PDB file of C-alpha atoms in Angstrom:
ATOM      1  CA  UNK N  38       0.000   0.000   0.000  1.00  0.00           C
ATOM      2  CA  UNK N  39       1.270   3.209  -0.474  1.00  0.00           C
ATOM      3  CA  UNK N  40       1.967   5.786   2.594  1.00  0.00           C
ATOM      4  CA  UNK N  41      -0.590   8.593   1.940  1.00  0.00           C
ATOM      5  CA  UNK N  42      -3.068   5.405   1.468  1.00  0.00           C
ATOM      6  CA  UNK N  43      -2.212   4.234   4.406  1.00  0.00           C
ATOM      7  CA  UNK N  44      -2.264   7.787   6.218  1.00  0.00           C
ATOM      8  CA  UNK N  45      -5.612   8.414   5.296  1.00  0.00           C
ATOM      9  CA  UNK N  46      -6.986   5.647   6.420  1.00  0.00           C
ATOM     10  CA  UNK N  47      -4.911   5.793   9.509  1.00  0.00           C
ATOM     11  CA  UNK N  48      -6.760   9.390  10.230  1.00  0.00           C
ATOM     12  CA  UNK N  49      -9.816   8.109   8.776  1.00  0.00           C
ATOM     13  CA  UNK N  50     -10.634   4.911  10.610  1.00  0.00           C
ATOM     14  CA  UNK N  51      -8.321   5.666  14.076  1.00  0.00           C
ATOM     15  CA  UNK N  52      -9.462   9.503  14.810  1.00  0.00           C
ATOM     16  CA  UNK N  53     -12.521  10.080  13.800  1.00  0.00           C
ATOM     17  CA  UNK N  54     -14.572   6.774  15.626  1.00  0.00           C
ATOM     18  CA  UNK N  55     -12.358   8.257  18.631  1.00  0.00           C
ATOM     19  CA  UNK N  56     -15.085  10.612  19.328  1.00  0.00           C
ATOM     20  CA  UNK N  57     -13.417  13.521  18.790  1.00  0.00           C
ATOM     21  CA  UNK N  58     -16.033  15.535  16.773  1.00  0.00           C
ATOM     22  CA  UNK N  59     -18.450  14.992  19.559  1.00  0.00           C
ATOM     23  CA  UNK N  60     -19.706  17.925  20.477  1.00  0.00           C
ATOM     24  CA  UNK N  61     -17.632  20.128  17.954  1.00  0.00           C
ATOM     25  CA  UNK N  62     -19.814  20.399  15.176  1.00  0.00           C
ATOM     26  CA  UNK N  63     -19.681  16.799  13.515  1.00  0.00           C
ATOM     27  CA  UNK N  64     -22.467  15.492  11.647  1.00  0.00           C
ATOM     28  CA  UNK N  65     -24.877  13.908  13.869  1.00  0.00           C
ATOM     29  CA  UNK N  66     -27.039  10.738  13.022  1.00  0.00           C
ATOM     30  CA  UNK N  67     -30.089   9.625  14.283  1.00  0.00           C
ATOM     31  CA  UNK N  68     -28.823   7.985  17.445  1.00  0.00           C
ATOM     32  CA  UNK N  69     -26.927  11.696  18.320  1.00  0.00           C
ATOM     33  CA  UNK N  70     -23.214  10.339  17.354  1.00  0.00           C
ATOM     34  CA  UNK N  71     -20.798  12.476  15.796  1.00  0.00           C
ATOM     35  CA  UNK N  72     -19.365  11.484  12.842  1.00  0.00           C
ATOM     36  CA  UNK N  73     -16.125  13.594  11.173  1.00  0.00           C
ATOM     37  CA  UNK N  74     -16.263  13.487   7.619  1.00  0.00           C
ATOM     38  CA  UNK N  75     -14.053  10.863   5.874  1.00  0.00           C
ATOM     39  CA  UNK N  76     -11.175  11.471   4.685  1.00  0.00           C
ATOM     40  CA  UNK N  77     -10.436  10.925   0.987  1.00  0.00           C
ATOM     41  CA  UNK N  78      -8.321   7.693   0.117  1.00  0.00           C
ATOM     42  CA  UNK N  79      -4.593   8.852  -1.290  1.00  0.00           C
ATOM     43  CA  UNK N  80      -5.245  12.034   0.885  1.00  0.00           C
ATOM     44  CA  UNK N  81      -1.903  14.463   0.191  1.00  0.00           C
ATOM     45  CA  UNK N  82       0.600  14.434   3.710  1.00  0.00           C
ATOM     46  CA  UNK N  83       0.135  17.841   4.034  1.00  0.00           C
ATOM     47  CA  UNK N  84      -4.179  17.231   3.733  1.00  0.00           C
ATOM     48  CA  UNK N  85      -3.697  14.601   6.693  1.00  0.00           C
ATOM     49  CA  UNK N  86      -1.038  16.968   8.734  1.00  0.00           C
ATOM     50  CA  UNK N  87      -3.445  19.893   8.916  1.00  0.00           C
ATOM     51  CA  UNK N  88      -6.314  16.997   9.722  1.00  0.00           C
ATOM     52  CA  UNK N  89      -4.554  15.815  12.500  1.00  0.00           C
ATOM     53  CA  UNK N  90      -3.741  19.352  13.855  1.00  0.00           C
ATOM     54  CA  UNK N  91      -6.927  20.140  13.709  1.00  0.00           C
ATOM     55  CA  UNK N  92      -8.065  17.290  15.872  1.00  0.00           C
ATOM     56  CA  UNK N  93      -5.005  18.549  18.323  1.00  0.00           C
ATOM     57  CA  UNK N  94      -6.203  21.856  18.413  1.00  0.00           C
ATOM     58  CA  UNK N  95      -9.437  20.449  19.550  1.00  0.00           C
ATOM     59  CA  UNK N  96      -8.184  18.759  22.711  1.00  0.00           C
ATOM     60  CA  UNK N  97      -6.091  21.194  23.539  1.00  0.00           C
ATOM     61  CA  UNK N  98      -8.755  23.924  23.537  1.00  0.00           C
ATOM     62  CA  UNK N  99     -10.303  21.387  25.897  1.00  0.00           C
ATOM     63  CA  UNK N 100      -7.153  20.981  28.035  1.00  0.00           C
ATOM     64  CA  UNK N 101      -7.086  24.769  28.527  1.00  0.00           C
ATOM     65  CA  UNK N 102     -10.507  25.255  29.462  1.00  0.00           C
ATOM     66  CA  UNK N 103     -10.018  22.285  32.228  1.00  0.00           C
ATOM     67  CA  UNK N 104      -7.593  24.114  33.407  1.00  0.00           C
ATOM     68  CA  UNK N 105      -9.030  26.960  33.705  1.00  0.00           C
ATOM     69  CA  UNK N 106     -12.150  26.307  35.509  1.00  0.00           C
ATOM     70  CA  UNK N 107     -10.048  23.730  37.873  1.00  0.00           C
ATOM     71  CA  UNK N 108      -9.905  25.789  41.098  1.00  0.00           C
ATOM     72  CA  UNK N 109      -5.534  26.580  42.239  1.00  0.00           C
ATOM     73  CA  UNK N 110      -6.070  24.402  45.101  1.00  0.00           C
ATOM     74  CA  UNK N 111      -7.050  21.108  42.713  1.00  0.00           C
ATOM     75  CA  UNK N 112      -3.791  20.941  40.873  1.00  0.00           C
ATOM     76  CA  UNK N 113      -2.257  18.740  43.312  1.00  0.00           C
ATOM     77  CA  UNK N 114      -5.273  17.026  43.848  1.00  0.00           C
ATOM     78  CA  UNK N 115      -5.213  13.660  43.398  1.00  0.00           C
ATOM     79  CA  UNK N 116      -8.319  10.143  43.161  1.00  0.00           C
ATOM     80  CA  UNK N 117      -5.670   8.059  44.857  1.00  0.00           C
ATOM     81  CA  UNK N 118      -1.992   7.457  46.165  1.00  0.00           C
ATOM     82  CA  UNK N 119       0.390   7.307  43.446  1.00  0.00           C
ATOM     83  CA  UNK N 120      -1.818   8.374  40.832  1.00  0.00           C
ATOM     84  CA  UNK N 121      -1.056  11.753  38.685  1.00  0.00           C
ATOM     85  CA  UNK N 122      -2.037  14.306  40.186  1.00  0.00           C
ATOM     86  CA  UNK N 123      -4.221  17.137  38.525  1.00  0.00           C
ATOM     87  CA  UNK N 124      -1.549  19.435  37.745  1.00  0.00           C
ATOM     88  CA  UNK N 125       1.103  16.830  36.902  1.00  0.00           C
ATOM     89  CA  UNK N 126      -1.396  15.633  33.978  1.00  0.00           C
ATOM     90  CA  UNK N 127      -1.794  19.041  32.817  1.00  0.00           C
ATOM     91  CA  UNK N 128       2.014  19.295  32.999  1.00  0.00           C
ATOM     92  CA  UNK N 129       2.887  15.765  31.660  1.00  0.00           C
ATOM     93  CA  UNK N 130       0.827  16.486  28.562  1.00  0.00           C
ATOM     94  CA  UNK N 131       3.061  19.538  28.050  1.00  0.00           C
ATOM     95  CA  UNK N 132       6.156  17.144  27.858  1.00  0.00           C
ATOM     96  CA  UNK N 133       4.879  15.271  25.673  1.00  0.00           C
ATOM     97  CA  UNK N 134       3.967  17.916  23.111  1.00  0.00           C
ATOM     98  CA  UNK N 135       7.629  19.089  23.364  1.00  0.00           C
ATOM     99  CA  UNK N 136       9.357  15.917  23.666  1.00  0.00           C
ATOM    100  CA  UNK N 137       7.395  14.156  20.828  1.00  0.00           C
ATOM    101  CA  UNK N 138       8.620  16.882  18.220  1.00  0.00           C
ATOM    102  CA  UNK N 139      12.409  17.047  19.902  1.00  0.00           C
ATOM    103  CA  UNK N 140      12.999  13.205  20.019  1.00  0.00           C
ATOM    104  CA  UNK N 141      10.854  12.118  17.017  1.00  0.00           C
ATOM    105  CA  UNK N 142      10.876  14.869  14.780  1.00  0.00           C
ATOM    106  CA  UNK N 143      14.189  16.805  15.211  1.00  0.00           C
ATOM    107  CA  UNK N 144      12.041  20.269  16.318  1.00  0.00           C
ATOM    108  CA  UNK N 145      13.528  21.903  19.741  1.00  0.00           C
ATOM    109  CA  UNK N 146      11.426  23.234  21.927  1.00  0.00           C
ATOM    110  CA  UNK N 147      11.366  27.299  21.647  1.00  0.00           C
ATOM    111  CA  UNK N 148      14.100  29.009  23.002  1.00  0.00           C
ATOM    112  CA  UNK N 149      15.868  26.422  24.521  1.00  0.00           C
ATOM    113  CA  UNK N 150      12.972  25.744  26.852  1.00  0.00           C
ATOM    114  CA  UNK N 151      14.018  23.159  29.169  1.00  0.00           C
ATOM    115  CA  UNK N 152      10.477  20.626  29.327  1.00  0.00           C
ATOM    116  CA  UNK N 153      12.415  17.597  31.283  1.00  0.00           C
ATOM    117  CA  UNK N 154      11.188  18.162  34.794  1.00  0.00           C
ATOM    118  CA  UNK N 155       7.935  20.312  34.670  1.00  0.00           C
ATOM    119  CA  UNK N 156       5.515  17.725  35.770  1.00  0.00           C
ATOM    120  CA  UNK N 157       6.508  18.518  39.074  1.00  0.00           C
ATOM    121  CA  UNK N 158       5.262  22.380  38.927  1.00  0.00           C
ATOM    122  CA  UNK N 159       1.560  22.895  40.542  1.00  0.00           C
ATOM    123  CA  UNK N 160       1.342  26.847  40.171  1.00  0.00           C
ATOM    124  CA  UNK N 161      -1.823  27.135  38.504  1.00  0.00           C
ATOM    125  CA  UNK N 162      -0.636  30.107  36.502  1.00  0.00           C
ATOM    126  CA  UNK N 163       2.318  28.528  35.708  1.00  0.00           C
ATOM    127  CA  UNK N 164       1.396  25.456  34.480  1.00  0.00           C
ATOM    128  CA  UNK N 165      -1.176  27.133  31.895  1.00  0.00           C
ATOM    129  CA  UNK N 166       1.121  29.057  30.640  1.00  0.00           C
ATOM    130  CA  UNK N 167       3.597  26.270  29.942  1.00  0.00           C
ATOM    131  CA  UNK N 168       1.000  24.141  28.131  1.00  0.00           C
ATOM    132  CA  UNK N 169       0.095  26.854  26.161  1.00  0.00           C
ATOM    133  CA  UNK N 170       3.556  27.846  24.969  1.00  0.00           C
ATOM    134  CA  UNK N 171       3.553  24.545  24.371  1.00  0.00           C
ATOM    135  CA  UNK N 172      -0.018  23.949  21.741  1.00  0.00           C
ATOM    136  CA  UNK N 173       1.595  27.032  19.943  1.00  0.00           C
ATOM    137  CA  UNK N 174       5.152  25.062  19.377  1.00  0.00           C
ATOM    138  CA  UNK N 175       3.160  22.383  18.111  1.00  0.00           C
ATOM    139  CA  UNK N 176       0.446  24.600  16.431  1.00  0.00           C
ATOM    140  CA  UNK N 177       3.599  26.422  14.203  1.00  0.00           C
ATOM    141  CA  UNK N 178       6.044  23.845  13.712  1.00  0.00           C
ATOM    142  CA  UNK N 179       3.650  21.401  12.422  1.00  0.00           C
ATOM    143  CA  UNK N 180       2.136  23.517  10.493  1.00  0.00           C
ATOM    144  CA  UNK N 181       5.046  24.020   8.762  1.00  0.00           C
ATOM    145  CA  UNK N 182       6.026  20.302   8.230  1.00  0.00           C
ATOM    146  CA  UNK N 183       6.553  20.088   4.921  1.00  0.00           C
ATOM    147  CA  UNK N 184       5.652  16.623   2.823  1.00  0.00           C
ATOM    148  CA  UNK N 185       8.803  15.186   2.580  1.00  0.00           C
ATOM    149  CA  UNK N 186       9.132  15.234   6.481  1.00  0.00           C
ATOM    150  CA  UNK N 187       6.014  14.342   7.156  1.00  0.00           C
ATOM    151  CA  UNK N 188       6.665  11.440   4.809  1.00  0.00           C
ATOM    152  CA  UNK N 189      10.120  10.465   5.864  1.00  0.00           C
ATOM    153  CA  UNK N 190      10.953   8.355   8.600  1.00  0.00           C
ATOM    154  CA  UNK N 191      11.957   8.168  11.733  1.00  0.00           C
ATOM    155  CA  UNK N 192      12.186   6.711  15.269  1.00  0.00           C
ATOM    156  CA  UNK N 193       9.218   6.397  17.124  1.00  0.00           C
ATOM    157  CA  UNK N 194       9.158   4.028  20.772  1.00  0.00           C
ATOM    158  CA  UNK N 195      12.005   1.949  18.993  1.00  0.00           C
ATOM    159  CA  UNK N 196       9.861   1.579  15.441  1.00  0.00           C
ATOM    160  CA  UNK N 197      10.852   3.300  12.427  1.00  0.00           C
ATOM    161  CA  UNK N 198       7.832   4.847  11.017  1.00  0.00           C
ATOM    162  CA  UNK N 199       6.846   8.249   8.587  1.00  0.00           C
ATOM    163  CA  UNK N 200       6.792  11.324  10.505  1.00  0.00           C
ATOM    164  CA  UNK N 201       3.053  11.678  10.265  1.00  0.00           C
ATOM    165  CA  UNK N 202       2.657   9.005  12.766  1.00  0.00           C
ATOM    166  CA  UNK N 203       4.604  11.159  15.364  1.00  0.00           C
ATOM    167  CA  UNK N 204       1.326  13.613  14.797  1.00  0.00           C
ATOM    168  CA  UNK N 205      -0.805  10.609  15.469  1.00  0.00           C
ATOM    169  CA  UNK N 206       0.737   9.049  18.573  1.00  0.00           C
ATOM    170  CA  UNK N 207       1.333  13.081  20.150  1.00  0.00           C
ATOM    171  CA  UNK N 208      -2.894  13.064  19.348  1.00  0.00           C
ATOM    172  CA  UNK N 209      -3.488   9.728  20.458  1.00  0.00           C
ATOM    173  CA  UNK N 210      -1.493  10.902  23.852  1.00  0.00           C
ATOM    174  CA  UNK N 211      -3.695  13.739  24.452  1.00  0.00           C
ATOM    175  CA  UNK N 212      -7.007  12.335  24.345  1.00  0.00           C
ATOM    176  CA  UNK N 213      -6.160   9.756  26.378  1.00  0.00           C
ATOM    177  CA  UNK N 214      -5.266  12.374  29.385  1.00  0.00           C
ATOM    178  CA  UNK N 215      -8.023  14.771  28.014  1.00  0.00           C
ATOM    179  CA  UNK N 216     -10.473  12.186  29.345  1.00  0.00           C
ATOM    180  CA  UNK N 217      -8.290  11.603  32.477  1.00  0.00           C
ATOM    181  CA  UNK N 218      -8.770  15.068  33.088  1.00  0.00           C
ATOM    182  CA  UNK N 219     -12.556  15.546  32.623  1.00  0.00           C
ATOM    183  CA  UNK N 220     -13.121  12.408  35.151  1.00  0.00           C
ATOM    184  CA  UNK N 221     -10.829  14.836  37.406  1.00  0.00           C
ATOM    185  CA  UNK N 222     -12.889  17.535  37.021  1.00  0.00           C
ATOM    186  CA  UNK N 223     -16.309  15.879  37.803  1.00  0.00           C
ATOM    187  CA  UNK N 224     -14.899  14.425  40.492  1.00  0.00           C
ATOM    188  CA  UNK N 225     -13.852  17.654  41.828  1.00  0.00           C
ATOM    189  CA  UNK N 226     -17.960  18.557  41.039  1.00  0.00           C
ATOM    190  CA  UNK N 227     -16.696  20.929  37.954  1.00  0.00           C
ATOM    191  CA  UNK N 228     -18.392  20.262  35.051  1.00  0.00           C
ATOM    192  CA  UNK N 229     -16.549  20.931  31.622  1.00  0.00           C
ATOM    193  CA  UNK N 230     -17.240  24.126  30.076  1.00  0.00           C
ATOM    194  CA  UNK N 231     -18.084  22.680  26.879  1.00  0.00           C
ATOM    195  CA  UNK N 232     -20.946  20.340  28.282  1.00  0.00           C
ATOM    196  CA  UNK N 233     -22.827  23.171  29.791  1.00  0.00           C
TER     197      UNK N 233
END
């Protein structure tokens, strides 16, 4: 199969049944499940790379409004011992934004910005501001990926694999702590801005 094949059905079948449009404007059947559009078969790398940003956009936006409605005191909140604490998720998806493009895709982080240890900071202030600087390092340098590096490979958790795939697992990461962090919220008796 060829690679954009294979990418487009990669962002077709893998992000969109993910439930990602849900309550952002996808098409709704008759049972009230969002559906995204499909994406074309032999979709172009850069068609799929602004796809996937979009759907990383999308999280983010909901990271950002978690943490802002999450009261100062609740970012070192924690359900249970040994388990991440409120800030440290906000935090650890940071690193993750940063370290995916530094390791896997060759992109530092802006200015030198040192992302190693900051799951350990719990200033509310401080940690939104380092997630943000971080969705706008991923917002511009992926959106400037061209196709050949988006197409050409790399190392990724000891596989070699295109660089679109980075954009996938960095995604993939997200939503998995985006729904970590709602169940912290309504836990915490905060209910997410967008399901007001």
């Amino acid at each position: 199969m060829k690679p954009r094949f294979i990418a487009a059905l990669v962002v077709a079948g893998v992000l969109a049944p993910a439930g990602l449009f849900a309550q952002d404007g996808g098409v709704s059947d008759a049972g009230g499940i969002h559906e995204a559009p499909p994406v074309p078969a032999g979709t172009d790398p850069i068609t799929i790379r602004d796809e996937i940003l979009d759907h990383f956009q999308r999280s983010s936006r909901k990271i950002s409004e978690l943490a802002r409605v999450m009261p100062a005191e609740k970012f070192s909140w924690a359900p249970g011992e040994g388990v991440m604490q409120v800030g440290e998720v906000y935090m650890h998806i940071a690193r993750y934004n940063f370290m995916y493009l530094d390791e896997n895709l060759g992109i530092a982080p802006p200015n030198g910005f040192d992302y190693a240890d900051i799951e350990s900071i719990r200033d509310k202030d401080r940690v939104r501001e380092i997630h943000e600087m971080s969705v706008r390092h991923v917002m511009e340098q992926v959106g400037a990926l061209t196709e050949a590096k988006l197409d050409g490979q790399t190392e990724l958790y000891g596989r070699t694999v295109q660089g679109w795939a980075v954009l996938l697992q960095l995604v993939s990461h997200m939503n998995e702590h985006v729904g970590q962090s709602v169940s912290y919220a309504r836990m915490n008796g905060i209910v997410p801005p967008w399901s007001r």
